[in-house]
PDB file of C-alpha atoms in Angstrom:
ATOM      1  CA  MET Q  12       0.123  -0.036   0.177  1.00 91.00           C
ATOM      2  CA  THR Q  13       1.009   3.355  -1.073  1.00 98.00           C
ATOM      3  CA  LYS Q  14       0.984   5.900   1.920  1.00 98.00           C
ATOM      4  CA  LEU Q  15      -0.112   9.400   1.552  1.00 98.00           C
ATOM      5  CA  SER Q  16       1.965  11.835   3.714  1.00 98.00           C
ATOM      6  CA  VAL Q  17       0.495  15.527   3.442  1.00 98.00           C
ATOM      7  CA  ASN Q  18       2.995  18.350   3.312  1.00 98.00           C
ATOM      8  CA  ILE Q  19       1.300  21.166   5.626  1.00 98.00           C
ATOM      9  CA  ASN Q  20       3.862  23.853   4.430  1.00 97.00           C
ATOM     10  CA  LYS Q  21       1.091  25.988   2.558  1.00 96.00           C
ATOM     11  CA  VAL Q  22      -0.735  25.846   5.786  1.00 98.00           C
ATOM     12  CA  ALA Q  23       1.953  27.575   7.603  1.00 98.00           C
ATOM     13  CA  THR Q  24       2.470  30.254   4.665  1.00 96.00           C
ATOM     14  CA  LEU Q  25      -1.129  31.419   4.890  1.00 96.00           C
ATOM     15  CA  ARG Q  26      -0.557  31.813   8.696  1.00 97.00           C
ATOM     16  CA  ASN Q  27       2.506  33.440   8.114  1.00 96.00           C
ATOM     17  CA  ALA Q  28       1.012  35.958   5.989  1.00 94.00           C
ATOM     18  CA  ARG Q  29      -0.911  37.774   8.380  1.00 92.00           C
ATOM     19  CA  GLY Q  30       0.864  36.550  11.954  1.00 90.00           C
ATOM     20  CA  GLY Q  31      -1.068  35.149  14.702  1.00 92.00           C
ATOM     21  CA  ASN Q  32      -2.246  31.520  14.470  1.00 95.00           C
ATOM     22  CA  ASN Q  33      -4.753  31.307  11.737  1.00 96.00           C
ATOM     23  CA  PRO Q  34      -4.808  28.750  10.246  1.00 97.00           C
ATOM     24  CA  ASN Q  35      -3.721  26.525  13.295  1.00 98.00           C
ATOM     25  CA  VAL Q  36      -0.810  24.490  11.668  1.00 98.00           C
ATOM     26  CA  LEU Q  37      -1.199  22.063  14.662  1.00 98.00           C
ATOM     27  CA  ARG Q  38      -4.954  21.442  14.244  1.00 98.00           C
ATOM     28  CA  VAL Q  39      -4.693  21.112  10.374  1.00 98.00           C
ATOM     29  CA  ALA Q  40      -2.018  18.470  11.012  1.00 98.00           C
ATOM     30  CA  GLN Q  41      -4.236  16.497  13.136  1.00 98.00           C
ATOM     31  CA  ASP Q  42      -7.347  17.059  11.088  1.00 98.00           C
ATOM     32  CA  CYS Q  43      -5.170  15.487   8.081  1.00 98.00           C
ATOM     33  CA  GLU Q  44      -4.603  12.296  10.231  1.00 98.00           C
ATOM     34  CA  ARG Q  45      -8.306  12.091  11.197  1.00 98.00           C
ATOM     35  CA  PHE Q  46      -9.375  12.463   7.529  1.00 98.00           C
ATOM     36  CA  GLY Q  47      -7.186   9.638   6.496  1.00 98.00           C
ATOM     37  CA  ALA Q  48      -3.836  11.090   5.648  1.00 98.00           C
ATOM     38  CA  GLN Q  49      -1.068   8.288   6.511  1.00 98.00           C
ATOM     39  CA  GLY Q  50       1.708  10.893   7.432  1.00 98.00           C
ATOM     40  CA  ILE Q  51       2.725  14.606   7.912  1.00 98.00           C
ATOM     41  CA  THR Q  52       5.614  15.974   5.988  1.00 98.00           C
ATOM     42  CA  VAL Q  53       7.205  19.591   6.788  1.00 98.00           C
ATOM     43  CA  HIS Q  54       9.948  21.158   5.285  1.00 96.00           C
ATOM     44  CA  PRO Q  55      11.268  23.867   7.420  1.00 95.00           C
ATOM     45  CA  ARG Q  56      13.822  26.449   6.017  1.00 90.00           C
ATOM     46  CA  PRO Q  57      16.326  28.570   7.523  1.00 87.00           C
ATOM     47  CA  ASP Q  58      14.248  31.887   6.988  1.00 88.00           C
ATOM     48  CA  GLU Q  59      11.023  29.896   8.328  1.00 88.00           C
ATOM     49  CA  ARG Q  60       9.057  31.542   5.828  1.00 89.00           C
ATOM     50  CA  HIS Q  61       6.353  28.826   6.349  1.00 92.00           C
ATOM     51  CA  ILE Q  62       6.929  25.848   8.808  1.00 96.00           C
ATOM     52  CA  ARG Q  63       8.999  27.144  11.791  1.00 96.00           C
ATOM     53  CA  TYR Q  64      11.667  25.077  13.927  1.00 96.00           C
ATOM     54  CA  GLN Q  65       8.901  25.600  16.746  1.00 97.00           C
ATOM     55  CA  ASP Q  66       6.255  24.034  14.722  1.00 98.00           C
ATOM     56  CA  VAL Q  67       8.291  20.972  14.006  1.00 98.00           C
ATOM     57  CA  ARG Q  68       9.001  20.704  18.017  1.00 98.00           C
ATOM     58  CA  GLU Q  69       5.166  21.127  18.757  1.00 98.00           C
ATOM     59  CA  LEU Q  70       4.087  18.871  15.936  1.00 98.00           C
ATOM     60  CA  LYS Q  71       6.264  15.841  17.345  1.00 97.00           C
ATOM     61  CA  PRO Q  72       3.904  14.883  20.262  1.00 97.00           C
ATOM     62  CA  LEU Q  73       0.809  15.438  18.225  1.00 98.00           C
ATOM     63  CA  ILE Q  74       1.476  13.125  15.126  1.00 98.00           C
ATOM     64  CA  THR Q  75       0.057   9.679  15.444  1.00 98.00           C
ATOM     65  CA  THR Q  76       0.902   8.527  12.011  1.00 98.00           C
ATOM     66  CA  GLU Q  77       4.424   8.916  10.484  1.00 98.00           C
ATOM     67  CA  PHE Q  78       6.201  12.163  10.774  1.00 98.00           C
ATOM     68  CA  ASN Q  79       8.612  13.296   7.894  1.00 98.00           C
ATOM     69  CA  ILE Q  80      11.021  16.182   8.113  1.00 98.00           C
ATOM     70  CA  GLU Q  81      12.315  17.416   4.481  1.00 97.00           C
ATOM     71  CA  GLY Q  82      15.373  19.581   4.215  1.00 95.00           C
ATOM     72  CA  ASN Q  83      18.966  20.571   3.436  1.00 94.00           C
ATOM     73  CA  PRO Q  84      21.104  19.033   5.883  1.00 95.00           C
ATOM     74  CA  ILE Q  85      22.791  22.286   7.333  1.00 94.00           C
ATOM     75  CA  GLU Q  86      23.901  22.221  10.945  1.00 95.00           C
ATOM     76  CA  GLU Q  87      20.858  23.575  12.472  1.00 95.00           C
ATOM     77  CA  TYR Q  88      18.540  21.395  10.514  1.00 96.00           C
ATOM     78  CA  VAL Q  89      20.645  18.450  11.648  1.00 97.00           C
ATOM     79  CA  LYS Q  90      20.202  19.569  15.373  1.00 97.00           C
ATOM     80  CA  LEU Q  91      16.508  19.708  14.852  1.00 97.00           C
ATOM     81  CA  VAL Q  92      15.745  16.338  13.144  1.00 98.00           C
ATOM     82  CA  LEU Q  93      18.217  14.582  15.987  1.00 98.00           C
ATOM     83  CA  GLU Q  94      16.077  16.861  18.730  1.00 98.00           C
ATOM     84  CA  VAL Q  95      12.600  15.874  17.343  1.00 98.00           C
ATOM     85  CA  LYS Q  96      13.242  12.028  16.225  1.00 98.00           C
ATOM     86  CA  PRO Q  97      10.785  11.873  13.335  1.00 98.00           C
ATOM     87  CA  THR Q  98       9.916   8.803  11.831  1.00 98.00           C
ATOM     88  CA  GLN Q  99      11.704   9.817   8.597  1.00 98.00           C
ATOM     89  CA  VAL Q 100      13.999  12.609   7.315  1.00 98.00           C
ATOM     90  CA  THR Q 101      14.417  13.464   3.625  1.00 98.00           C
ATOM     91  CA  LEU Q 102      17.445  15.115   2.485  1.00 97.00           C
ATOM     92  CA  VAL Q 103      16.893  17.830  -0.190  1.00 95.00           C
ATOM     93  CA  PRO Q 104      19.620  19.829  -1.555  1.00 92.00           C
ATOM     94  CA  ASP Q 105      17.755  23.225  -1.643  1.00 76.00           C
ATOM     95  CA  GLY Q 106      19.604  26.536  -1.272  1.00 64.00           C
ATOM     96  CA  ARG Q 107      18.598  29.010   1.413  1.00 63.00           C
ATOM     97  CA  ASP Q 108      16.935  31.391  -1.379  1.00 64.00           C
ATOM     98  CA  GLN Q 109      14.924  28.592  -3.210  1.00 57.00           C
ATOM     99  CA  ILE Q 110      11.482  29.080  -3.700  1.00 54.00           C
ATOM    100  CA  THR Q 111      11.052  25.322  -3.812  1.00 62.00           C
ATOM    101  CA  SER Q 112      12.935  22.225  -4.253  1.00 62.00           C
ATOM    102  CA  ASN Q 113      13.996  21.920  -8.051  1.00 66.00           C
ATOM    103  CA  HIS Q 114      16.442  18.921  -8.231  1.00 76.00           C
ATOM    104  CA  GLY Q 115      17.792  16.020  -6.442  1.00 85.00           C
ATOM    105  CA  TRP Q 116      21.054  15.221  -5.098  1.00 88.00           C
ATOM    106  CA  ASP Q 117      24.166  13.973  -7.018  1.00 96.00           C
ATOM    107  CA  THR Q 118      24.746  11.112  -4.738  1.00 96.00           C
ATOM    108  CA  ILE Q 119      27.948  10.205  -6.332  1.00 96.00           C
ATOM    109  CA  GLU Q 120      29.788  13.706  -5.961  1.00 96.00           C
ATOM    110  CA  ASN Q 121      28.323  14.117  -2.385  1.00 96.00           C
ATOM    111  CA  GLU Q 122      28.776  10.539  -1.392  1.00 97.00           C
ATOM    112  CA  THR Q 123      31.121  11.361   1.677  1.00 97.00           C
ATOM    113  CA  PHE Q 124      29.033  14.152   2.889  1.00 97.00           C
ATOM    114  CA  LEU Q 125      25.666  12.238   2.286  1.00 97.00           C
ATOM    115  CA  THR Q 126      26.884   9.152   4.324  1.00 98.00           C
ATOM    116  CA  GLN Q 127      28.262  11.101   7.160  1.00 97.00           C
ATOM    117  CA  VAL Q 128      24.792  12.735   7.716  1.00 97.00           C
ATOM    118  CA  ILE Q 129      22.777   9.557   7.318  1.00 98.00           C
ATOM    119  CA  GLY Q 130      25.237   7.539   9.750  1.00 98.00           C
ATOM    120  CA  GLN Q 131      24.235  10.343  12.382  1.00 97.00           C
ATOM    121  CA  PHE Q 132      20.480  10.073  11.811  1.00 98.00           C
ATOM    122  CA  HIS Q 133      20.741   6.212  11.871  1.00 98.00           C
ATOM    123  CA  GLU Q 134      22.385   6.315  15.141  1.00 97.00           C
ATOM    124  CA  ALA Q 135      19.175   7.809  16.222  1.00 97.00           C
ATOM    125  CA  GLY Q 136      17.108   5.264  14.953  1.00 97.00           C
ATOM    126  CA  ILE Q 137      15.662   7.649  12.011  1.00 98.00           C
ATOM    127  CA  ARG Q 138      14.690   6.176   8.839  1.00 98.00           C
ATOM    128  CA  THR Q 139      16.574   8.282   6.112  1.00 98.00           C
ATOM    129  CA  SER Q 140      15.655   8.925   2.646  1.00 98.00           C
ATOM    130  CA  ILE Q 141      17.526  10.891  -0.091  1.00 98.00           C
ATOM    131  CA  PHE Q 142      15.597  13.346  -2.538  1.00 97.00           C
ATOM    132  CA  VAL Q 143      17.042  12.220  -6.253  1.00 97.00           C
ATOM    133  CA  ASP Q 144      16.016  13.043  -9.744  1.00 97.00           C
ATOM    134  CA  ALA Q 145      15.019   9.914 -11.733  1.00 98.00           C
ATOM    135  CA  ASN Q 146      18.212   8.753 -12.615  1.00 97.00           C
ATOM    136  CA  PRO Q 147      19.153   5.128 -11.772  1.00 98.00           C
ATOM    137  CA  ALA Q 148      22.600   6.028 -11.134  1.00 97.00           C
ATOM    138  CA  MET Q 149      22.039   8.432  -8.300  1.00 97.00           C
ATOM    139  CA  VAL Q 150      19.304   5.856  -7.189  1.00 98.00           C
ATOM    140  CA  MET Q 151      21.787   3.212  -6.886  1.00 97.00           C
ATOM    141  CA  ASN Q 152      24.383   5.493  -5.273  1.00 97.00           C
ATOM    142  CA  ALA Q 153      21.942   6.402  -2.584  1.00 97.00           C
ATOM    143  CA  ARG Q 154      22.283   2.702  -1.323  1.00 96.00           C
ATOM    144  CA  GLN Q 155      26.022   3.204  -1.086  1.00 96.00           C
ATOM    145  CA  CYS Q 156      25.384   6.239   1.013  1.00 97.00           C
ATOM    146  CA  GLY Q 157      23.561   4.245   3.539  1.00 97.00           C
ATOM    147  CA  ALA Q 158      20.061   5.492   2.611  1.00 98.00           C
ATOM    148  CA  ASP Q 159      16.993   3.697   3.528  1.00 98.00           C
ATOM    149  CA  ARG Q 160      14.855   5.132   0.594  1.00 98.00           C
ATOM    150  CA  VAL Q 161      15.082   7.649  -2.058  1.00 98.00           C
ATOM    151  CA  GLU Q 162      12.318   9.932  -2.991  1.00 98.00           C
ATOM    152  CA  LEU Q 163      11.941  10.686  -6.767  1.00 98.00           C
ATOM    153  CA  TYR Q 164      11.671  14.351  -7.895  1.00 97.00           C
ATOM    154  CA  THR Q 165       8.633  14.240  -9.925  1.00 97.00           C
ATOM    155  CA  GLU Q 166       8.165  17.532 -11.106  1.00 96.00           C
ATOM    156  CA  PRO Q 167       9.524  16.613 -14.709  1.00 97.00           C
ATOM    157  CA  TYR Q 168       6.874  13.863 -14.646  1.00 98.00           C
ATOM    158  CA  ALA Q 169       4.176  16.246 -13.807  1.00 98.00           C
ATOM    159  CA  ALA Q 170       5.201  18.948 -16.392  1.00 97.00           C
ATOM    160  CA  GLY Q 171       5.045  16.407 -19.291  1.00 98.00           C
ATOM    161  CA  TYR Q 172       2.074  14.211 -18.218  1.00 98.00           C
ATOM    162  CA  ALA Q 173      -0.740  16.297 -19.922  1.00 97.00           C
ATOM    163  CA  ALA Q 174       1.243  16.138 -23.559  1.00 97.00           C
ATOM    164  CA  GLN Q 175       2.922  12.789 -23.339  1.00 97.00           C
ATOM    165  CA  ARG Q 176       2.124  10.806 -20.220  1.00 98.00           C
ATOM    166  CA  ASP Q 177       3.730   7.475 -21.336  1.00 98.00           C
ATOM    167  CA  GLU Q 178       6.967   9.346 -22.348  1.00 98.00           C
ATOM    168  CA  ALA Q 179       6.908  11.430 -18.819  1.00 98.00           C
ATOM    169  CA  ILE Q 180       6.666   8.249 -16.931  1.00 98.00           C
ATOM    170  CA  LYS Q 181       9.412   5.936 -18.644  1.00 98.00           C
ATOM    171  CA  PRO Q 182      12.583   7.550 -16.455  1.00 98.00           C
ATOM    172  CA  PHE Q 183      10.670   7.082 -13.257  1.00 98.00           C
ATOM    173  CA  ILE Q 184       9.846   3.517 -13.792  1.00 98.00           C
ATOM    174  CA  GLU Q 185      13.501   3.111 -14.613  1.00 98.00           C
ATOM    175  CA  ALA Q 186      14.595   4.729 -11.483  1.00 98.00           C
ATOM    176  CA  ALA Q 187      12.002   3.003  -9.639  1.00 98.00           C
ATOM    177  CA  MET Q 188      13.207  -0.370 -10.853  1.00 98.00           C
ATOM    178  CA  ALA Q 189      16.712   0.549  -9.854  1.00 98.00           C
ATOM    179  CA  ALA Q 190      15.497   1.573  -6.550  1.00 98.00           C
ATOM    180  CA  ARG Q 191      13.856  -2.107  -6.092  1.00 97.00           C
ATOM    181  CA  GLU Q 192      16.894  -4.038  -7.360  1.00 97.00           C
ATOM    182  CA  CYS Q 193      19.019  -2.444  -4.781  1.00 96.00           C
ATOM    183  CA  HIS Q 194      16.401  -2.941  -1.909  1.00 96.00           C
ATOM    184  CA  LEU Q 195      15.823   0.607  -1.501  1.00 98.00           C
ATOM    185  CA  GLY Q 196      12.405   1.962  -0.391  1.00 98.00           C
ATOM    186  CA  LEU Q 197      10.684   4.176  -2.769  1.00 98.00           C
ATOM    187  CA  ASN Q 198       9.055   7.710  -2.000  1.00 98.00           C
ATOM    188  CA  ALA Q 199       7.885  10.190  -4.637  1.00 98.00           C
ATOM    189  CA  GLY Q 200       6.852  13.867  -4.518  1.00 97.00           C
ATOM    190  CA  HIS Q 201       6.823  17.422  -6.044  1.00 95.00           C
ATOM    191  CA  ASP Q 202       3.825  18.494  -8.076  1.00 96.00           C
ATOM    192  CA  LEU Q 203       1.878  15.377  -7.854  1.00 98.00           C
ATOM    193  CA  SER Q 204      -1.636  16.162  -8.154  1.00 98.00           C
ATOM    194  CA  LEU Q 205      -5.259  14.618  -8.846  1.00 98.00           C
ATOM    195  CA  GLU Q 206      -4.823  14.831 -12.149  1.00 98.00           C
ATOM    196  CA  ASN Q 207      -1.365  12.717 -12.512  1.00 98.00           C
ATOM    197  CA  LEU Q 208      -1.033  10.788  -9.340  1.00 98.00           C
ATOM    198  CA  ARG Q 209      -3.261   7.675 -10.224  1.00 98.00           C
ATOM    199  CA  PHE Q 210      -1.532   7.131 -13.557  1.00 98.00           C
ATOM    200  CA  PHE Q 211       1.921   7.437 -11.338  1.00 98.00           C
ATOM    201  CA  HIS Q 212       0.708   4.926  -9.125  1.00 98.00           C
ATOM    202  CA  GLU Q 213      -0.536   2.245 -11.682  1.00 98.00           C
ATOM    203  CA  GLN Q 214       2.828   2.450 -13.312  1.00 98.00           C
ATOM    204  CA  ILE Q 215       4.844   2.296 -10.178  1.00 98.00           C
ATOM    205  CA  PRO Q 216       2.769   0.848  -7.611  1.00 98.00           C
ATOM    206  CA  TRP Q 217       5.465  -0.428  -5.437  1.00 98.00           C
ATOM    207  CA  THR Q 218       5.829   3.293  -4.219  1.00 98.00           C
ATOM    208  CA  ASP Q 219       5.930   3.179  -0.425  1.00 98.00           C
ATOM    209  CA  GLU Q 220       4.996   6.903   0.106  1.00 98.00           C
ATOM    210  CA  VAL Q 221       3.711   9.956  -1.763  1.00 98.00           C
ATOM    211  CA  SER Q 222       4.261  13.546  -0.434  1.00 98.00           C
ATOM    212  CA  ILE Q 223       1.841  15.957  -1.558  1.00 98.00           C
ATOM    213  CA  GLY Q 224       1.384  19.695  -0.444  1.00 97.00           C
ATOM    214  CA  HIS Q 225       0.885  22.399  -2.697  1.00 96.00           C
ATOM    215  CA  ALA Q 226      -1.768  20.866  -4.826  1.00 98.00           C
ATOM    216  CA  LEU Q 227      -3.519  19.138  -2.203  1.00 98.00           C
ATOM    217  CA  ILE Q 228      -3.983  22.352  -0.244  1.00 97.00           C
ATOM    218  CA  CYS Q 229      -5.104  24.143  -3.374  1.00 97.00           C
ATOM    219  CA  ASP Q 230      -7.669  21.488  -3.851  1.00 98.00           C
ATOM    220  CA  ALA Q 231      -8.708  21.609  -0.427  1.00 98.00           C
ATOM    221  CA  LEU Q 232      -9.929  25.337  -0.965  1.00 97.00           C
ATOM    222  CA  TYR Q 233     -12.567  23.819  -3.408  1.00 98.00           C
ATOM    223  CA  LEU Q 234     -13.284  20.632  -2.190  1.00 98.00           C
ATOM    224  CA  GLY Q 235     -12.404  20.777   1.628  1.00 98.00           C
ATOM    225  CA  LEU Q 236      -9.821  18.966   3.328  1.00 98.00           C
ATOM    226  CA  GLU Q 237     -11.659  15.779   4.301  1.00 98.00           C
ATOM    227  CA  GLU Q 238     -12.883  15.216   0.544  1.00 98.00           C
ATOM    228  CA  THR Q 239      -9.573  16.242  -0.857  1.00 98.00           C
ATOM    229  CA  ILE Q 240      -7.649  13.697   1.202  1.00 98.00           C
ATOM    230  CA  ARG Q 241     -10.170  11.009   0.407  1.00 98.00           C
ATOM    231  CA  ARG Q 242      -9.543  11.628  -3.230  1.00 98.00           C
ATOM    232  CA  TYR Q 243      -5.748  11.566  -2.980  1.00 98.00           C
ATOM    233  CA  ARG Q 244      -6.169   8.295  -1.235  1.00 98.00           C
ATOM    234  CA  ASP Q 245      -8.689   6.991  -3.775  1.00 98.00           C
ATOM    235  CA  CYS Q 246      -5.906   7.369  -6.552  1.00 98.00           C
ATOM    236  CA  LEU Q 247      -3.409   5.001  -4.482  1.00 98.00           C
ATOM    237  CA  THR Q 248      -5.805   2.152  -4.157  1.00 92.00           C
TER     238      THR Q 248
END
């Protein structure tokens, strides 16, 4: 079964736009679980423009499913993860000024660094995933770094889906097969939506988890959060 982890960053963005605590990020996370989400994802950034480090600390005792913390493993991020001890940490190579993630790790060039960071998280008992492009070589070397899973960066698939979905999914099938061959767990995320998620899952049904935030929160403005989560879950069955 492929799990749905809801990324609540955009909820925090809305809250931060006005200050105060509306919408309440903690309550939304709990509601997502109550409505059927099987995990909660957050991606704290150094400038705290959406999820704040304190949000992460306050969410940890409330989450009853899986808690996934994404981010670039800079020093303050590593300290936060080791303090909170989530179910999973996802290493993402985003810069301080990036609007959103736009590429995966070069796991060959960064093997020494990634191996060191993953070792710290493993000592704390935290499952570790590396965010990678749909490149079998990068997937396979993630295993050399000690990763438990990879998360495929799916924006190129989403961008090509409407015009030629069979071509768009091909490199992702190849990367997913490489992950399976080297006994890595498989996650996916970025620009997955109600339009393209079902086909992705049909082609790669052994995906362990999808992490979806922007499209899901946008859909919830029209459909409501409960109905939106139900529809995303339906795409994964």
